[in-house]
Amino acid sequence: MTYNFNKITDRKNTNAIKYDLAVARGKPADVLSLWVADMDFPTAPAILEALHEKINHGIFGYSVPDQRFYDAVAKWMKEEHDFDIERRWIVTTPGVVFAIACAIKAFSSEGQAVLIQTPVYYPFKNMIEANKRKLVTSSLFEKDGKWQIDFADFEQKIIDNQVKLFILCSPHNPVGRVWTREELTKLSEICLRHNVIVFADEIHNDFIIPPHKHIVYSTISKEAAWNCVVSTSASKTFNLAGLQFSTNFIQNPALKKKFHDERDKTGYDEPSLMGFVAAQAAYEQGKEWLTALKAHLAENLAFLRNFLKERLPRVRLIEPEGTYLIWLDFSAYGYSDAQLDDIIVNKAKVWLDRGTMFGSEGENYQRINIATPRPLLQEALERLAKVFN
Ligand SMILES: Cc1ncc(COP(=O)(O)O)c(C=O)c1O
């Protein structure tokens, strides 16, 4: 089957936050949206078919996944990530951010410290603060175009603040790192040394750029596996975020119980029917579509790289190892962060994610989402080139 990822599907007036919230969020009505992490493509045909089948049945009562769902997840995790799972490890949630909130409540108390590595996906900070935990950050740093972990700072912050929980972003949004086994091993050893539980947000796990390889956090060691929650979802991979469904793997029964109890306290019980029907179809039949999608994303990345080189040479691309979110450094222009954002949004009329949303380390950066048809990516880059040159 061939898929056309360059076909533009109009998303305006479809309740999409990427498009329909522009004016409400103070952006020009004709802004081009390449911000939030969803994609401008319809999902895989096999997923649409599975959803249509449910719609044709017409009854949307309380529902639970059956063994077929678990088999589909297990096969995907094994084949794609060399991760052997057991059904009893799984706890479903309406999303990864929901799972983060559950983990914060399950594994820390009010006032206790939760650690993140900034710059990072901003709901991490929001969930920690909203749940009245102490936010502790260990800054990643950039060296030779690659963002890295300061392990000494990471450990010191844990000691100084008696950190209870670490929220790992793997692969990392927005710096595009796919952490190596060595890096994850070091992180896990530090966390084990100081009894810090790890929540591994692996939602971007299916977008890995060769030769990099995603390492599931709990495959690092038995001890690491016993001390973590690994959270994933078909939502990022197959563009299903609005269906509100994610899958968490917790091997340690004591951690699982605490996490499950927190989930139960929210009143959430059965998962979204359409969410798990879509995830099951994705994991059973979505591979071919995903392969084609990844080829398109690779071409978009090459297009972006080339465009910057030829037309915007002062914008520095941080080569991603994974994700479809690309971290761009505009510091050569010498603008303040506010000036930079104003130029991009109001003059170029392109809506990217401002780097400082992810932490102060993101100053002078912007994050661009390239999961879009090439004509839209090109139009956005032309708009930027016109203003910056
Ligand atoms: C690192 C990361 N975690 C979680 C999410 C959102 O997950 P969910 O929609 O399942 O809450 C995103 C979305 O961009 C993300 O980038």
GROMACS .gro file of C-alpha atoms and ligand atoms in nm:
model
  405
    1MET     CA    1   0.000   0.000   0.000
    2THR     CA    2   0.127   0.351  -0.070
    3TYR     CA    3   0.056   0.642   0.163
    4ASN     CA    4   0.068   1.007   0.070
    5PHE     CA    5   0.205   1.204   0.364
    6ASN     CA    6   0.232   1.516   0.148
    7LYS     CA    7  -0.144   1.547   0.106
    8ILE     CA    8  -0.274   1.841   0.307
    9THR     CA    9  -0.574   1.765   0.526
   10ASP     CA   10  -0.743   2.082   0.646
   11ARG     CA   11  -0.753   2.066   1.026
   12LYS     CA   12  -0.911   2.407   1.082
   13ASN     CA   13  -1.249   2.398   1.258
   14THR     CA   14  -1.196   2.036   1.365
   15ASN     CA   15  -1.143   2.116   1.737
   16ALA     CA   16  -0.767   2.062   1.693
   17ILE     CA   17  -0.576   2.259   1.956
   18LYS     CA   18  -0.290   2.297   1.709
   19TYR     CA   19  -0.510   2.501   1.473
   20ASP     CA   20  -0.824   2.618   1.644
   21LEU     CA   21  -0.668   2.775   1.954
   22ALA     CA   22  -0.441   3.019   1.767
   23VAL     CA   23  -0.643   3.335   1.825
   24ALA     CA   24  -0.743   3.233   2.179
   25ARG     CA   25  -0.371   3.196   2.255
   26GLY     CA   26  -0.283   3.538   2.112
   27LYS     CA   27  -0.147   3.420   1.776
   28PRO     CA   28  -0.244   3.569   1.438
   29ALA     CA   29  -0.542   3.392   1.277
   30ASP     CA   30  -0.333   3.305   0.971
   31VAL     CA   31  -0.041   3.159   1.168
   32LEU     CA   32   0.107   2.832   1.038
   33SER     CA   33   0.107   2.575   1.319
   34LEU     CA   34   0.409   2.355   1.378
   35TRP     CA   35   0.397   2.344   1.756
   36VAL     CA   36   0.213   2.081   1.964
   37ALA     CA   37   0.329   1.721   1.920
   38ASP     CA   38   0.060   1.572   1.704
   39MET     CA   39   0.078   1.505   1.332
   40ASP     CA   40  -0.107   1.652   1.035
   41PHE     CA   41  -0.179   1.307   0.887
   42PRO     CA   42  -0.482   1.080   0.921
   43THR     CA   43  -0.393   0.770   1.118
   44ALA     CA   44  -0.324   0.429   0.960
   45PRO     CA   45  -0.608   0.280   0.748
   46ALA     CA   46  -0.617  -0.037   0.961
   47ILE     CA   47  -0.687   0.175   1.269
   48LEU     CA   48  -0.963   0.365   1.093
   49GLU     CA   49  -1.116   0.033   0.989
   50ALA     CA   50  -1.114  -0.098   1.345
   51LEU     CA   51  -1.276   0.224   1.468
   52HIS     CA   52  -1.537   0.213   1.190
   53GLU     CA   53  -1.622  -0.143   1.289
   54LYS     CA   54  -1.702  -0.023   1.641
   55ILE     CA   55  -1.900   0.270   1.509
   56ASN     CA   56  -2.103   0.038   1.288
   57HIS     CA   57  -2.177  -0.180   1.589
   58GLY     CA   58  -2.310   0.135   1.748
   59ILE     CA   59  -2.288   0.047   2.115
   60PHE     CA   60  -2.023   0.225   2.322
   61GLY     CA   61  -2.088   0.081   2.668
   62TYR     CA   62  -1.829   0.022   2.944
   63SER     CA   63  -1.555  -0.184   2.789
   64VAL     CA   64  -1.224  -0.349   2.877
   65PRO     CA   65  -0.942  -0.479   2.659
   66ASP     CA   66  -0.919  -0.858   2.628
   67GLN     CA   67  -0.629  -1.098   2.574
   68ARG     CA   68  -0.603  -0.996   2.207
   69PHE     CA   69  -0.508  -0.642   2.315
   70TYR     CA   70  -0.240  -0.769   2.553
   71ASP     CA   71  -0.101  -0.999   2.285
   72ALA     CA   72  -0.081  -0.708   2.042
   73VAL     CA   73   0.104  -0.490   2.295
   74ALA     CA   74   0.340  -0.776   2.385
   75LYS     CA   75   0.421  -0.848   2.021
   76TRP     CA   76   0.489  -0.481   1.946
   77MET     CA   77   0.710  -0.432   2.249
   78LYS     CA   78   0.904  -0.747   2.170
   79GLU     CA   79   0.949  -0.683   1.800
   80GLU     CA   80   1.008  -0.309   1.815
   81HIS     CA   81   1.185  -0.272   2.146
   82ASP     CA   82   1.311  -0.614   2.249
   83PHE     CA   83   1.100  -0.582   2.563
   84ASP     CA   84   0.933  -0.897   2.701
   85ILE     CA   85   0.624  -0.794   2.890
   86GLU     CA   86   0.373  -0.973   3.108
   87ARG     CA   87   0.005  -0.888   3.114
   88ARG     CA   88   0.003  -0.843   3.490
   89TRP     CA   89   0.248  -0.551   3.466
   90ILE     CA   90   0.008  -0.337   3.266
   91VAL     CA   91  -0.193  -0.048   3.405
   92THR     CA   92  -0.382   0.164   3.152
   93THR     CA   93  -0.435   0.538   3.190
   94PRO     CA   94  -0.603   0.804   2.974
   95GLY     CA   95  -0.261   0.941   2.886
   96VAL     CA   96   0.103   0.956   2.983
   97VAL     CA   97   0.064   1.291   3.160
   98PHE     CA   98  -0.220   1.139   3.364
   99ALA     CA   99   0.018   0.854   3.452
  100ILE     CA  100   0.284   1.106   3.557
  101ALA     CA  101   0.035   1.269   3.793
  102CYS     CA  102  -0.051   0.924   3.938
  103ALA     CA  103   0.319   0.844   3.984
  104ILE     CA  104   0.386   1.176   4.159
  105LYS     CA  105   0.104   1.107   4.404
  106ALA     CA  106   0.194   0.739   4.448
  107PHE     CA  107   0.566   0.781   4.508
  108SER     CA  108   0.601   1.113   4.689
  109SER     CA  109   0.414   1.326   4.941
  110GLU     CA  110   0.337   1.696   4.937
  111GLY     CA  111   0.654   1.899   4.974
  112GLN     CA  112   0.883   1.614   4.871
  113ALA     CA  113   1.117   1.652   4.577
  114VAL     CA  114   1.066   1.528   4.221
  115LEU     CA  115   1.351   1.561   3.971
  116ILE     CA  116   1.340   1.638   3.599
  117GLN     CA  117   1.608   1.708   3.341
  118THR     CA  118   1.546   2.044   3.181
  119PRO     CA  119   1.481   2.154   2.914
  120VAL     CA  120   1.196   1.903   2.901
  121TYR     CA  121   0.833   1.857   2.798
  122TYR     CA  122   0.665   2.123   3.014
  123PRO     CA  123   0.379   1.920   3.169
  124PHE     CA  124   0.644   1.741   3.381
  125LYS     CA  125   0.702   2.066   3.572
  126ASN     CA  126   0.334   2.154   3.570
  127MET     CA  127   0.231   1.820   3.724
  128ILE     CA  128   0.498   1.842   3.996
  129GLU     CA  129   0.394   2.194   4.091
  130ALA     CA  130   0.020   2.133   4.060
  131ASN     CA  131   0.058   1.843   4.303
  132LYS     CA  132   0.254   2.063   4.546
  133ARG     CA  133   0.578   1.871   4.521
  134LYS     CA  134   0.916   2.039   4.522
  135LEU     CA  135   1.046   2.085   4.168
  136VAL     CA  136   1.413   1.995   4.133
  137THR     CA  137   1.584   2.033   3.797
  138SER     CA  138   1.914   1.905   3.667
  139SER     CA  139   2.007   2.091   3.351
  140LEU     CA  140   2.112   1.906   3.041
  141PHE     CA  141   2.396   2.082   2.861
  142GLU     CA  142   2.495   2.106   2.499
  143LYS     CA  143   2.838   2.014   2.376
  144ASP     CA  144   2.932   1.993   2.009
  145GLY     CA  145   2.570   1.991   1.898
  146LYS     CA  146   2.462   1.717   2.136
  147TRP     CA  147   2.270   1.764   2.460
  148GLN     CA  148   2.407   1.562   2.748
  149ILE     CA  149   2.356   1.471   3.113
  150ASP     CA  150   2.561   1.621   3.392
  151PHE     CA  151   2.569   1.307   3.610
  152ALA     CA  152   2.747   1.473   3.902
  153ASP     CA  153   2.485   1.747   3.916
  154PHE     CA  154   2.208   1.488   3.877
  155GLU     CA  155   2.332   1.292   4.179
  156GLN     CA  156   2.405   1.600   4.389
  157LYS     CA  157   2.055   1.736   4.330
  158ILE     CA  158   1.913   1.403   4.447
  159ILE     CA  159   2.122   1.409   4.763
  160ASP     CA  160   2.063   1.776   4.843
  161ASN     CA  161   1.688   1.755   4.798
  162GLN     CA  162   1.618   1.396   4.908
  163VAL     CA  163   1.450   1.335   4.576
  164LYS     CA  164   1.182   1.061   4.577
  165LEU     CA  165   1.093   1.039   4.210
  166PHE     CA  166   1.274   1.109   3.882
  167ILE     CA  167   1.074   1.164   3.563
  168LEU     CA  168   1.287   1.054   3.270
  169CYS     CA  169   1.203   1.159   2.915
  170SER     CA  170   1.333   0.884   2.686
  171PRO     CA  171   1.369   0.962   2.398
  172HIS     CA  172   1.400   1.320   2.506
  173ASN     CA  173   1.161   1.593   2.401
  174PRO     CA  174   1.278   1.858   2.300
  175VAL     CA  175   1.654   1.793   2.268
  176GLY     CA  176   1.601   1.483   2.050
  177ARG     CA  177   1.836   1.254   2.238
  178VAL     CA  178   1.790   0.877   2.238
  179TRP     CA  179   1.971   0.789   2.558
  180THR     CA  180   2.233   0.517   2.527
  181ARG     CA  181   2.247   0.207   2.742
  182GLU     CA  182   2.552   0.354   2.917
  183GLU     CA  183   2.371   0.677   3.001
  184LEU     CA  184   2.061   0.495   3.124
  185THR     CA  185   2.273   0.256   3.327
  186LYS     CA  186   2.447   0.545   3.500
  187LEU     CA  187   2.115   0.715   3.574
  188SER     CA  188   1.969   0.392   3.709
  189GLU     CA  189   2.270   0.329   3.934
  190ILE     CA  190   2.239   0.676   4.084
  191CYS     CA  191   1.866   0.638   4.136
  192LEU     CA  192   1.907   0.296   4.296
  193ARG     CA  193   2.183   0.426   4.522
  194HIS     CA  194   1.951   0.692   4.662
  195ASN     CA  195   1.616   0.506   4.651
  196VAL     CA  196   1.472   0.726   4.380
  197ILE     CA  197   1.185   0.571   4.185
  198VAL     CA  198   1.197   0.630   3.809
  199PHE     CA  199   0.905   0.715   3.584
  200ALA     CA  200   1.028   0.655   3.229
  201ASP     CA  201   0.814   0.845   2.979
  202GLU     CA  202   0.884   0.653   2.659
  203ILE     CA  203   0.601   0.795   2.449
  204HIS     CA  204   0.841   0.883   2.163
  205ASN     CA  205   0.991   0.532   2.158
  206ASP     CA  206   0.882   0.445   1.804
  207PHE     CA  207   1.050   0.747   1.643
  208ILE     CA  208   1.415   0.650   1.649
  209ILE     CA  209   1.655   0.762   1.380
  210PRO     CA  210   1.906   0.490   1.282
  211PRO     CA  211   2.166   0.396   1.393
  212HIS     CA  212   2.029   0.497   1.735
  213LYS     CA  213   1.836   0.241   1.935
  214HIS     CA  214   1.574   0.294   2.201
  215ILE     CA  215   1.654   0.112   2.522
  216VAL     CA  216   1.351   0.043   2.741
  217TYR     CA  217   1.448   0.168   3.086
  218SER     CA  218   1.341  -0.148   3.263
  219THR     CA  219   1.565  -0.362   3.042
  220ILE     CA  220   1.874  -0.197   3.192
  221SER     CA  221   1.887  -0.433   3.489
  222LYS     CA  222   1.664  -0.636   3.720
  223GLU     CA  223   1.707  -0.374   3.988
  224ALA     CA  224   1.612  -0.089   3.753
  225ALA     CA  225   1.309  -0.288   3.636
  226TRP     CA  226   1.195  -0.332   3.997
  227ASN     CA  227   1.224   0.040   4.061
  228CYS     CA  228   1.033   0.200   3.775
  229VAL     CA  229   0.722   0.267   3.575
  230VAL     CA  230   0.766   0.254   3.197
  231SER     CA  231   0.497   0.453   3.021
  232THR     CA  232   0.413   0.432   2.650
  233SER     CA  233   0.127   0.497   2.415
  234ALA     CA  234   0.027   0.430   2.056
  235SER     CA  235  -0.101   0.787   2.058
  236LYS     CA  236   0.221   0.958   1.956
  237THR     CA  237   0.324   0.692   1.704
  238PHE     CA  238  -0.013   0.667   1.530
  239ASN     CA  239  -0.154   1.016   1.592
  240LEU     CA  240  -0.428   0.913   1.833
  241ALA     CA  241  -0.377   1.163   2.117
  242GLY     CA  242  -0.742   1.271   2.122
  243LEU     CA  243  -0.849   0.912   2.196
  244GLN     CA  244  -0.691   0.931   2.541
  245PHE     CA  245  -0.527   0.597   2.607
  246SER     CA  246  -0.184   0.490   2.728
  247THR     CA  247  -0.014   0.181   2.864
  248ASN     CA  248   0.215   0.163   3.169
  249PHE     CA  249   0.436  -0.131   3.262
  250ILE     CA  250   0.513  -0.183   3.632
  251GLN     CA  251   0.695  -0.502   3.727
  252ASN     CA  252   0.723  -0.446   4.100
  253PRO     CA  253   0.383  -0.540   4.253
  254ALA     CA  254   0.429  -0.297   4.543
  255LEU     CA  255   0.486  -0.004   4.305
  256LYS     CA  256   0.206  -0.123   4.084
  257LYS     CA  257  -0.038  -0.128   4.373
  258LYS     CA  258   0.052   0.224   4.482
  259PHE     CA  259   0.021   0.353   4.127
  260HIS     CA  260  -0.306   0.167   4.070
  261ASP     CA  261  -0.450   0.298   4.397
  262GLU     CA  262  -0.377   0.656   4.289
  263ARG     CA  263  -0.537   0.591   3.953
  264ASP     CA  264  -0.844   0.447   4.125
  265LYS     CA  265  -0.878   0.751   4.348
  266THR     CA  266  -0.935   0.965   4.041
  267GLY     CA  267  -1.252   0.770   3.962
  268TYR     CA  268  -1.103   0.645   3.636
  269ASP     CA  269  -1.183   0.280   3.584
  270GLU     CA  270  -1.252   0.137   3.237
  271PRO     CA  271  -1.037   0.284   2.962
  272SER     CA  272  -1.160   0.468   2.655
  273LEU     CA  273  -1.309   0.206   2.421
  274MET     CA  274  -1.198   0.383   2.104
  275GLY     CA  275  -0.859   0.443   2.263
  276PHE     CA  276  -0.778   0.077   2.316
  277VAL     CA  277  -0.946  -0.042   1.995
  278ALA     CA  278  -0.719   0.198   1.805
  279ALA     CA  279  -0.410   0.095   2.002
  280GLN     CA  280  -0.481  -0.274   1.942
  281ALA     CA  281  -0.522  -0.221   1.566
  282ALA     CA  282  -0.209  -0.005   1.562
  283TYR     CA  283   0.002  -0.268   1.732
  284GLU     CA  284  -0.145  -0.550   1.526
  285GLN     CA  285  -0.143  -0.388   1.182
  286GLY     CA  286   0.026  -0.050   1.192
  287LYS     CA  287   0.384  -0.139   1.113
  288GLU     CA  288   0.374  -0.085   0.738
  289TRP     CA  289   0.213   0.258   0.778
  290LEU     CA  290   0.467   0.353   1.044
  291THR     CA  291   0.757   0.250   0.821
  292ALA     CA  292   0.621   0.475   0.544
  293LEU     CA  293   0.563   0.758   0.792
  294LYS     CA  294   0.919   0.734   0.920
  295ALA     CA  295   1.050   0.755   0.563
  296HIS     CA  296   0.848   1.075   0.517
  297LEU     CA  297   0.981   1.219   0.843
  298ALA     CA  298   1.337   1.138   0.736
  299GLU     CA  299   1.277   1.323   0.410
  300ASN     CA  300   1.129   1.620   0.598
  301LEU     CA  301   1.432   1.628   0.824
  302ALA     CA  302   1.665   1.623   0.523
  303PHE     CA  303   1.457   1.901   0.366
  304LEU     CA  304   1.478   2.109   0.683
  305ARG     CA  305   1.851   2.049   0.717
  306ASN     CA  306   1.911   2.151   0.360
  307PHE     CA  307   1.684   2.455   0.376
  308LEU     CA  308   1.863   2.585   0.684
  309LYS     CA  309   2.201   2.530   0.527
  310GLU     CA  310   2.110   2.717   0.211
  311ARG     CA  311   1.864   2.982   0.325
  312LEU     CA  312   1.894   3.023   0.703
  313PRO     CA  313   2.255   2.932   0.785
  314ARG     CA  314   2.249   3.116   1.118
  315VAL     CA  315   1.978   2.885   1.253
  316ARG     CA  316   2.151   2.584   1.403
  317LEU     CA  317   1.978   2.248   1.388
  318ILE     CA  318   2.044   2.011   1.675
  319GLU     CA  319   2.063   1.678   1.495
  320PRO     CA  320   1.785   1.463   1.642
  321GLU     CA  321   1.844   1.099   1.732
  322GLY     CA  322   1.471   1.046   1.771
  323THR     CA  323   1.126   1.214   1.781
  324TYR     CA  324   0.976   1.436   1.510
  325LEU     CA  325   1.035   1.748   1.719
  326ILE     CA  326   1.342   1.939   1.614
  327TRP     CA  327   1.531   2.176   1.839
  328LEU     CA  328   1.654   2.487   1.657
  329ASP     CA  329   1.906   2.735   1.796
  330PHE     CA  330   1.849   3.098   1.692
  331SER     CA  331   2.109   3.247   1.925
  332ALA     CA  332   2.329   3.373   1.638
  333TYR     CA  333   2.073   3.650   1.581
  334GLY     CA  334   2.126   3.791   1.929
  335TYR     CA  335   1.757   3.859   1.998
  336SER     CA  336   1.608   3.833   2.344
  337ASP     CA  337   1.379   3.536   2.390
  338ALA     CA  338   1.069   3.758   2.377
  339GLN     CA  339   1.190   3.938   2.063
  340LEU     CA  340   1.263   3.606   1.893
  341ASP     CA  341   0.920   3.470   1.973
  342ASP     CA  342   0.752   3.791   1.857
  343ILE     CA  343   0.935   3.782   1.524
  344ILE     CA  344   0.851   3.417   1.462
  345VAL     CA  345   0.487   3.437   1.566
  346ASN     CA  346   0.382   3.786   1.461
  347LYS     CA  347   0.612   3.869   1.171
  348ALA     CA  348   0.682   3.529   1.012
  349LYS     CA  349   0.342   3.403   1.130
  350VAL     CA  350   0.471   3.061   1.225
  351TRP     CA  351   0.373   2.902   1.555
  352LEU     CA  352   0.656   2.695   1.698
  353ASP     CA  353   0.713   2.607   2.062
  354ARG     CA  354   0.925   2.867   2.237
  355GLY     CA  355   1.238   2.711   2.389
  356THR     CA  356   1.195   2.863   2.734
  357MET     CA  357   0.863   2.679   2.778
  358PHE     CA  358   1.080   2.372   2.838
  359GLY     CA  359   1.309   2.545   3.086
  360SER     CA  360   1.546   2.840   3.096
  361GLU     CA  361   1.807   2.627   2.913
  362GLY     CA  362   1.584   2.667   2.607
  363GLU     CA  363   1.655   3.037   2.572
  364ASN     CA  364   1.703   3.126   2.204
  365TYR     CA  365   1.574   2.788   2.093
  366GLN     CA  366   1.247   2.702   1.924
  367ARG     CA  367   1.102   2.355   1.870
  368ILE     CA  368   0.959   2.274   1.530
  369ASN     CA  369   0.726   1.981   1.464
  370ILE     CA  370   0.809   1.831   1.123
  371ALA     CA  371   0.527   1.572   1.123
  372THR     CA  372   0.345   1.759   0.851
  373PRO     CA  373   0.312   1.750   0.472
  374ARG     CA  374   0.623   1.890   0.302
  375PRO     CA  375   0.438   2.186   0.141
  376LEU     CA  376   0.341   2.308   0.490
  377LEU     CA  377   0.694   2.261   0.624
  378GLN     CA  378   0.830   2.444   0.321
  379GLU     CA  379   0.581   2.729   0.359
  380ALA     CA  380   0.678   2.770   0.726
  381LEU     CA  381   1.048   2.778   0.638
  382GLU     CA  382   0.990   3.027   0.354
  383ARG     CA  383   0.806   3.253   0.599
  384LEU     CA  384   1.097   3.232   0.843
  385ALA     CA  385   1.355   3.294   0.569
  386LYS     CA  386   1.168   3.604   0.452
  387VAL     CA  387   1.171   3.759   0.797
  388PHE     CA  388   1.518   3.656   0.913
  389ASN     CA  389   1.699   3.751   0.594
  390LIG     C1  390   0.741   1.345   2.641
  390LIG     C2  391   0.592   1.347   2.629
  390LIG     N1  392   0.519   1.284   2.722
  390LIG     C3  393   0.385   1.284   2.717
  390LIG     C4  394   0.317   1.350   2.615
  390LIG     C5  395   0.168   1.352   2.614
  390LIG     O1  396   0.116   1.230   2.647
  390LIG     P1  397  -0.039   1.209   2.669
  390LIG     O2  398  -0.111   1.281   2.560
  390LIG     O3  399  -0.054   1.061   2.662
  390LIG     O4  400  -0.069   1.263   2.804
  390LIG     C6  401   0.390   1.416   2.516
  390LIG     C7  402   0.323   1.488   2.409
  390LIG     O5  403   0.378   1.566   2.338
  390LIG     C8  404   0.532   1.415   2.523
  390LIG     O6  405   0.607   1.476   2.432
   0.00000   0.00000   0.00000
